[in-house]
Each structure stands twice: as C-alpha cells, then as structure tokens.
Coordinates of C-alpha atoms in Angstrom, one line a residue:
X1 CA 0.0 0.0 0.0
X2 CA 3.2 2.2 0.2
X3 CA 2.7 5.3 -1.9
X4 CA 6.2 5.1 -3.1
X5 CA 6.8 1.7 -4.4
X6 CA 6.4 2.4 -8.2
X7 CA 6.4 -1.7 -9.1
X8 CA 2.7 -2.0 -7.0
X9 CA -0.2 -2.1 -9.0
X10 CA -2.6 0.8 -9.4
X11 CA -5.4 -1.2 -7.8
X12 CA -3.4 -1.4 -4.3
X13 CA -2.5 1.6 -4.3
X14 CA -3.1 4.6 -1.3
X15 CA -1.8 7.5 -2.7
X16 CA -1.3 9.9 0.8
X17 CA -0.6 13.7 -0.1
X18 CA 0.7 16.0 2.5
X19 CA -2.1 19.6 1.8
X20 CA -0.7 22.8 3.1
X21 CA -4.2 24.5 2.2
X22 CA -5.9 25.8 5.1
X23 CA -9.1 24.1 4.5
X24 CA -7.4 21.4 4.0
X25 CA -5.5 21.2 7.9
X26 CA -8.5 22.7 9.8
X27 CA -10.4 19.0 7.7
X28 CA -7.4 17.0 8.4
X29 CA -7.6 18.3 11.7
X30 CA -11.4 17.8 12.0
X31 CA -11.2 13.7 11.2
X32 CA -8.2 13.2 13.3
X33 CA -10.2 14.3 16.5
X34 CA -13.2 12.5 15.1
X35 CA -11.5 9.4 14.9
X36 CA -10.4 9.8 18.5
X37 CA -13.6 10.7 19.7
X38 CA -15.4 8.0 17.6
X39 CA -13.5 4.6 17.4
X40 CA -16.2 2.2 17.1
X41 CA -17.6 1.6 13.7
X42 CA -20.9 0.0 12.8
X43 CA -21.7 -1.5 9.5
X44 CA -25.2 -1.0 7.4
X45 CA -26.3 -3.5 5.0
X46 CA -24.5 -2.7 1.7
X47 CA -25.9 -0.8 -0.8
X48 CA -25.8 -1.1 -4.8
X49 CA -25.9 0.7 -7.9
X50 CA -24.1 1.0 -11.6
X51 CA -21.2 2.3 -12.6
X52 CA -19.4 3.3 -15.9
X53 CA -15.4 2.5 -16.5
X54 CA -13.9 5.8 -17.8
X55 CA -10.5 4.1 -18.6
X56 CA -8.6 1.3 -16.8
X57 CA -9.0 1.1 -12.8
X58 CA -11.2 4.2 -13.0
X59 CA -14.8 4.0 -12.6
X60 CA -17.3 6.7 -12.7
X61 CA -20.8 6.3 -10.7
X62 CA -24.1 6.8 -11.8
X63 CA -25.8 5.7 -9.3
X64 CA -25.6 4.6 -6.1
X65 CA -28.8 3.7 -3.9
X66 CA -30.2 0.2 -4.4
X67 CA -31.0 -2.3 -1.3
X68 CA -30.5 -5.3 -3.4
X69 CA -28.7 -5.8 -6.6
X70 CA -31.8 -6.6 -8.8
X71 CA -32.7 -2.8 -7.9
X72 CA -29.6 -1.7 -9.6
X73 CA -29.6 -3.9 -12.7
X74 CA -33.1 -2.4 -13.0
X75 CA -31.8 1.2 -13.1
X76 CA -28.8 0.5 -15.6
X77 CA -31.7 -1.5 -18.0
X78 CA -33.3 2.0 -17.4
X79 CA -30.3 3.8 -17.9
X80 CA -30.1 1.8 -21.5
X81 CA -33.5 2.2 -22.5
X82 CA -33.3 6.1 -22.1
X83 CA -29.9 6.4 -24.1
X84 CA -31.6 4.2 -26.8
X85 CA -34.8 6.2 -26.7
X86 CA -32.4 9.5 -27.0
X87 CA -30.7 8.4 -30.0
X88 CA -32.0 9.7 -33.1
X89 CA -33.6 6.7 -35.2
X90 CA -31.1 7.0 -38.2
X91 CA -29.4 4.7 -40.7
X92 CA -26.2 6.0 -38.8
X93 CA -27.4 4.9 -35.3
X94 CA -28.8 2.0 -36.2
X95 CA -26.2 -0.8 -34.5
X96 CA -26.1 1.8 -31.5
X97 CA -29.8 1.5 -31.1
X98 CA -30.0 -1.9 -31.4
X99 CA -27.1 -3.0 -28.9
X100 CA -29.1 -0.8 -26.2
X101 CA -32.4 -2.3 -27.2
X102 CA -30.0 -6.2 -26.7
X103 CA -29.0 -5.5 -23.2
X104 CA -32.2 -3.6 -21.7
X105 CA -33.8 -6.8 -22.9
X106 CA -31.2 -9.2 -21.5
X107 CA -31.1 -7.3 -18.4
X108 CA -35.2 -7.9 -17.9
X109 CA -34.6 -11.9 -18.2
X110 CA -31.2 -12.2 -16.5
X111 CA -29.3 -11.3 -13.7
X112 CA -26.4 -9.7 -15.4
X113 CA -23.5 -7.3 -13.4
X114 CA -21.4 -6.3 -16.1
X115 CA -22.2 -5.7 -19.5
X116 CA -20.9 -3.5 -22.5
X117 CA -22.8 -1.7 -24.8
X118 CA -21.7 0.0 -27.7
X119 CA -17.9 0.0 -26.2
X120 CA -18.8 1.4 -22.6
X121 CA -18.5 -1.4 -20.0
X122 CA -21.3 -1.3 -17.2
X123 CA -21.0 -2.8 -13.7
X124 CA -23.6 -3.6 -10.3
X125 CA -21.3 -2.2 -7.9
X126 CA -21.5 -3.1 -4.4
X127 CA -20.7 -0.7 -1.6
X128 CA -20.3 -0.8 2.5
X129 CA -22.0 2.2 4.6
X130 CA -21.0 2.6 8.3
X131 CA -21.0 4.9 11.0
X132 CA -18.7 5.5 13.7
X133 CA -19.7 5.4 17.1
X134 CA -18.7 7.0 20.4
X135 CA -19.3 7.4 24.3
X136 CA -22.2 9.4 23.7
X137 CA -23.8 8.1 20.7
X138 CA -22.9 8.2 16.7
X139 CA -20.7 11.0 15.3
X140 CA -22.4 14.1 14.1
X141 CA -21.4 15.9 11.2
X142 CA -18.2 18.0 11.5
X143 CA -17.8 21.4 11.5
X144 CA -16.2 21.1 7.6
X145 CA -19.2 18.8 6.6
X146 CA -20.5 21.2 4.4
X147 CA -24.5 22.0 4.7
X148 CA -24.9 25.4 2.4
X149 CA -29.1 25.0 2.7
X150 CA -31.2 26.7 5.6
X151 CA -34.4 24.4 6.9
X152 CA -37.0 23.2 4.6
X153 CA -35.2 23.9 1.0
X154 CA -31.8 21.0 1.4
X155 CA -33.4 19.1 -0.9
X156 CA -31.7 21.4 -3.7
X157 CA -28.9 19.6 -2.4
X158 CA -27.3 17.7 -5.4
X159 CA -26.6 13.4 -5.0
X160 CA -22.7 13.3 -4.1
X161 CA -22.6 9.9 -5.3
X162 CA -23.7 10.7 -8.8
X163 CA -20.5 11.6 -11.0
X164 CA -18.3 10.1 -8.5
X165 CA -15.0 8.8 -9.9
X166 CA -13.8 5.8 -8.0
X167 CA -9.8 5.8 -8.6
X168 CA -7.9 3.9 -6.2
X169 CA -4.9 6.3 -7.2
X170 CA -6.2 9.7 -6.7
X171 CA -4.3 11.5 -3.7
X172 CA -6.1 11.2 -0.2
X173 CA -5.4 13.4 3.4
X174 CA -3.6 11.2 5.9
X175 CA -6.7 10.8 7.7
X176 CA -8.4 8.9 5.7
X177 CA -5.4 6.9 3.9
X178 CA -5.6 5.7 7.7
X179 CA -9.4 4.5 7.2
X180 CA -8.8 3.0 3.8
X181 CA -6.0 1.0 5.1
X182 CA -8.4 -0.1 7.8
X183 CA -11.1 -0.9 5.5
X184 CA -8.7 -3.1 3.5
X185 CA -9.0 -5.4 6.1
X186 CA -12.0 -5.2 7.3
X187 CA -14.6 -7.9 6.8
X188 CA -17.6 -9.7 8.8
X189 CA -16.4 -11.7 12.1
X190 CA -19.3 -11.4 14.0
X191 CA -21.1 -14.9 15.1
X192 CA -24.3 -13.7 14.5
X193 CA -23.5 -13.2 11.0
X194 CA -24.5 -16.2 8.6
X195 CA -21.4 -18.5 7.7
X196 CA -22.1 -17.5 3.9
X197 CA -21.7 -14.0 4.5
X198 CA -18.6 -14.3 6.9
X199 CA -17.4 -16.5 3.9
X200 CA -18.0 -14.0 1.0
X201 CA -16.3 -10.8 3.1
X202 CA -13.4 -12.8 4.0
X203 CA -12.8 -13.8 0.6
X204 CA -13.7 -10.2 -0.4
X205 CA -10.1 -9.7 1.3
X206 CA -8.4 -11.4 -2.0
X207 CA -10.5 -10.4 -4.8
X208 CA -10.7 -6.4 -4.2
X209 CA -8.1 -5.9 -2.0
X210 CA -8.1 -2.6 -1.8
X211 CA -10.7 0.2 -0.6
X212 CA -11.5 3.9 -2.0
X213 CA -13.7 6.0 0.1
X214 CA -17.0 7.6 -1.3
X215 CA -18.8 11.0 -0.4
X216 CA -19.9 11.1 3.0
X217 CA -23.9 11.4 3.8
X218 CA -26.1 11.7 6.3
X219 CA -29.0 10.3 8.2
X220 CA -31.2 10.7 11.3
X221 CA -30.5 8.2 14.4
X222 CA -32.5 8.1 17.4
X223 CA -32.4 6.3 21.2
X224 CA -34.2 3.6 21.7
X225 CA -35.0 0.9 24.0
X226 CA -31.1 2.1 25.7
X227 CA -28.9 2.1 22.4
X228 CA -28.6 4.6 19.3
X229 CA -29.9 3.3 16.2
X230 CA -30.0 5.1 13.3
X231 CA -32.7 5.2 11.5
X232 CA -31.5 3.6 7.9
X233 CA -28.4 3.8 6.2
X234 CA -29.7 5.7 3.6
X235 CA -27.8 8.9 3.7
X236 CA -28.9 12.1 2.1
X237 CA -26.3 14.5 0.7
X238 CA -26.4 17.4 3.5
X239 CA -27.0 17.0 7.2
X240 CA -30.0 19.5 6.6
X241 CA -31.0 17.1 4.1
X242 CA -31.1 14.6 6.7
X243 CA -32.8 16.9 9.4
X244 CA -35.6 17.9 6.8
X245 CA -36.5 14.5 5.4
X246 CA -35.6 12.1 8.7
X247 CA -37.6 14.2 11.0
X248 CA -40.4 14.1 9.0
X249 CA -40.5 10.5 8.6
X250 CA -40.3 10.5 12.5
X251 CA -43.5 12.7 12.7
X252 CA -45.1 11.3 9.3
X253 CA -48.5 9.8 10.2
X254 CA -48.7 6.1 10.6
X255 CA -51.8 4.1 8.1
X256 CA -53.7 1.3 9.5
X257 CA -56.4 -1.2 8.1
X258 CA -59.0 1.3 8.3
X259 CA -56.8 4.4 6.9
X260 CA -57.6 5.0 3.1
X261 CA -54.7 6.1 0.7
X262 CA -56.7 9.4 0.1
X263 CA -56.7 10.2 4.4
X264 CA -53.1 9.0 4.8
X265 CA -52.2 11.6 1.8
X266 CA -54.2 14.4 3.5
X267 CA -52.7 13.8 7.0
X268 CA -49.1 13.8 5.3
X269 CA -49.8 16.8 3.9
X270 CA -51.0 18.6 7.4
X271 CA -47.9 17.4 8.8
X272 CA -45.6 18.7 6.4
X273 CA -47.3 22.1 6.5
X274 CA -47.2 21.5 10.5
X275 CA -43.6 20.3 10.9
X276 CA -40.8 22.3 11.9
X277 CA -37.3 20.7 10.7
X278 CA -34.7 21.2 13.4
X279 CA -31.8 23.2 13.4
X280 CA -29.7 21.6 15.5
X281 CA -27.5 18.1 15.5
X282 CA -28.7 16.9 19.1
X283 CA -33.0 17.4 18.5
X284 CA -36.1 15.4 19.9
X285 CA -39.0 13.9 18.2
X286 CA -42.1 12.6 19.8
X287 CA -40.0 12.1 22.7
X288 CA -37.5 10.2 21.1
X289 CA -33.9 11.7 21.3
X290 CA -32.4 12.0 17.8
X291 CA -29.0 13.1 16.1
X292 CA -27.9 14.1 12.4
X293 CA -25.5 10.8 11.8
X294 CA -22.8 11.1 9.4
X295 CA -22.4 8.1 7.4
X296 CA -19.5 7.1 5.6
X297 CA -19.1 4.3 2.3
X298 CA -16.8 2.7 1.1
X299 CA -16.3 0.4 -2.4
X300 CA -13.7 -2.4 -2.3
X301 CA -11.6 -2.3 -5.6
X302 CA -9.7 -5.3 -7.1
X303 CA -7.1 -5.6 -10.2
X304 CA -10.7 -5.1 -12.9
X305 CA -12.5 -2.6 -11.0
X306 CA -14.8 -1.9 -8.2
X307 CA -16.5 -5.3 -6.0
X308 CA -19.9 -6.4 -7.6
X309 CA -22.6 -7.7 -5.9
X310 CA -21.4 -11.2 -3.4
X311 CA -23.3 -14.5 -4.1
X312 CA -24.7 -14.3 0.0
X313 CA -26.1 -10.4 -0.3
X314 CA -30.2 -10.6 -0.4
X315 CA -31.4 -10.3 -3.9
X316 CA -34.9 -10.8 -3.3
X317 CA -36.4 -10.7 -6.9
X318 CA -35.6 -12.1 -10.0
X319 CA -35.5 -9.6 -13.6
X320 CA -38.7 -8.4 -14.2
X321 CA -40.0 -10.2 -17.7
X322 CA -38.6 -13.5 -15.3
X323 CA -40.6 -12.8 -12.8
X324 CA -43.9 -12.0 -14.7
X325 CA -43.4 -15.7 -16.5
X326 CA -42.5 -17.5 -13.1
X327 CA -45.8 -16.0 -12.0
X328 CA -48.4 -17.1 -15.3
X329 CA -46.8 -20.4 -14.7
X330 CA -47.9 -20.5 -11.4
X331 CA -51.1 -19.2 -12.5
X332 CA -50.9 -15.9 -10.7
X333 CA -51.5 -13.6 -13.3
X334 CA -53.3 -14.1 -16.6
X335 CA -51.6 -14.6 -19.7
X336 CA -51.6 -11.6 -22.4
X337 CA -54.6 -11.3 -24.7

C-alpha cells in the first residue's frame, strides 16, 4: 500500500498527499479528532448501484442507492433504454440503437452485473455504509461537513454519489489513507452473522483488496429501548437534508387497516405544513432523542475494477419479464390477450 513503491499495482495503491491549504489542515484536523472521539464503527447493509469504466481502474458512478442488486440492474436496464430512446432513429445509429435495445432486454430476463454496450462497459457495484460510534452516541457531522441549505429547502442539495470517480490512485489526506488502510482489512467476524456472508467478506479480502472511500452522507438516528440506532443507512447528501427528510419521517402519520390512501395523503400533507425541521444536531422527536448521523461508504476495488454484488447479499427478486413468466406459470397472473 506504500505510496512510493512504483512496481505496486494501481489497484493497491493509497496515494497519501501532505495539503498545506488551510481548508485542507482545519479538515485534516477535523477527522483526526473524530477518529479519536469515535473509534467504534458500525456496518449497514451494503448498498448497490451502476457504474461506468472511464479508462482502466477508474470508474465513474451513476448511481448509487439500491438495497438489493436486482434494484440496480433495474436502473442500468433503465439507464439503457433512455440512451436508446435519445438516439435519433437514423441509418447511422442504427447498431447503436439496437445494442441498447439487446442488453435492456437481456437485463429484464437475467441477472447480469457487467455488461458492454456499444464499447462502454457497465457494472452492479457493491458498496459498504457505516458509521462511527462513540461514548455518547454516533458521530455528528463536523464542523467542515458542508450543509450550504437553511431548513425546509436542502433538498436542492445535489446526490454526491452521482458523477463520482472511484480511482484507487487519486491522492487522499492522511486521515483517511488511515481508514482505507483499515477498510482493506475489514470484513464480517461477527457470530451472529451467517457462515455464507462471513465467507463472502473474508474472501472479499483477496479479490478487491483494496478500498476507496466515497462521499460522506447523512442520516437521522435516534435512542431507543437504551442504544442509538440510526434510522436507515440511507444517507442524504447534507446534514439539513437529513434533518428535513428524517424528522419528518419520524413525525409522518402512521396508516392502519381502516386508513384509506386518500386520508393518509391528507394527513401527510398537514404534517408537512405543521412540521418544523430542526436546526440543531442533538433534537427530539415525539419524545424520542435523535441526532444528524454522518455516514461514511466505502467500495472495495480489485485488479478489474470496483466489487460487484457477493453470491450471500439478499437479492430478493428475479428480472422483471422472469418474474412475470414464473408467476403465469404459477397461475398468478393471466396470460396476455
């Protein structure tokens, strides 16, 4: 992982740069106390989406916020059919057309993670959210962590994740060169974890053996029953983003049997008008203590590019066209007329 061995690969590679910039110490500064403060880190369930190779060992993200890998091959057969829909229908665009209209089709019978298409190669990534924890709780966002939107209007906030270039040799702060030499190493030991999974992350340790961090996000957690949970590990882009959205899910009426679509959307709609997103990092909602979280992700890269999705991560449904056959044979839904 030494940045000045010249004979390592690019893939293993962590490329740490000494920055003089101001910014740059008072941030270095910032995640050096952090880490202090917050040792402990606690893993999310990984998270997937598709990803474009610019040239070799560089990827670029496209998007990045699927909870199971069928999710994501969904959004690159999306991805596809836009690009063939947006090319003009011309003798000269004729093969292009017709490779998209190929894979969108493939990708609604089979589960494929990386495909090329008219010379751009296409991958399911898989990536790895945590949060690090401390005496008091999970770590807020830091004083750097920027958040340019007052209350109520963070959802101008752009996605992070989209446009992201994971490059194993771009220069990182000494801080996190530190975490990504962790994360090298990192994989599942717990025994509540199932033997497959514990299998898949070890081996994880060979395949991809390196690790590049991505944007930080945010999310709301909240104390309860004794311990701090956050909420999900879906992180929004801004810790107002997070205060905004994750408070109002705290306060967002609840449907039951008797609760008709049309009432629920009336009472969402009162308590959005009603709600008041907090200001603060340290808040309380219906009596439940809650904090702006900041969640960090990483992507383990190997010698061809960034980890895909393991054989033990939940991947509840099959493509769609699959899934609509499996269920006329079954005699669940009519055939076509």
């Amino acid at each position: 992982m030494n940045s000045h061995d010249k004979s390592a690969p690019d893939h293993l590679l962590i490329k740490i740069e000494q920055r003089d910039d101001p910014v740059s110490m008072i941030s270095e500064d910032d995640a050096r106390r952090r880490s202090l403060a917050y040792p402990k880190t606690m893993w999310g369930a990984p998270i997937f989406g598709l990803a474009e190779e610019l040239d070799a060992g560089r990827w670029r993200i496209i998007r990045l916020d699927a909870e199971e890998p069928q999710y994501a091959r969904d959004s690159l057969a999306h991805h596809l059919h836009r690009r063939h829909s947006e090319t003009p229908d011309t003798p000269e665009n004729a093969t292009e057309r017709a490779e998209c209209e190929a894979a969108y089709e493939l990708l609604d019978w089979e589960p494929v993670n990386d495909l090329t298409v008219n010379g751009r190669r296409y991958r399911i990534i898989r990536a790895q959210p945590f949060i690090r924890m401390g005496p008091d709780g999970p770590e807020p966002p830091r004083p750097t962590d920027p958040d340019p939107y007052p209350p109520g209007q963070a959802e101008k906030a752009p996605s992070q994740m989209e446009g992201f270039v994971i490059d194993p040799t771009a220069g990182t702060g000494l801080t996190d060169g530190i975490v990504r030499m962790e994360m090298t190493s990192a994989f599942h030991r717990a025994e509540t974890v199932p033997e497959e999974v514990r299998a898949d992350s070890y081996r994880a340790l060979d395949t991809h053996p390196n690790a590049v961090l991505l944007p930080v996000g945010f999310t709301i957690g909240g104390y309860v029953d004794g311990s701090w949970r956050p909420k999900s590990f879906d992180a929004y882009p801004t810790p107002q983003a997070a205060r905004d959205a994750g408070s109002f899910s705290i306060v967002r009426p609840r449907m039951d049997e008797t609760t008709t679509i049309e009432e629920f959307m009336a009472a969402c709609e009162r308590a959005r008008a009603a709600h008041q997103p907090p200001r603060t990092d340290d808040f309380e909602m219906n009596g439940v203590p809650c904090r702006v979280t900041r969640v960090e992700t990483f992507v383990r890269v190997g010698p061809d590019g960034p980890e895909g999705p393991r054989p033990s991560d939940h991947d509840s449904q099959p493509p769609p066209a699959r899934h609509v056959a499996d269920l006329r044979a079954q005699g669940l839904m009519p055939d076509p007329d």
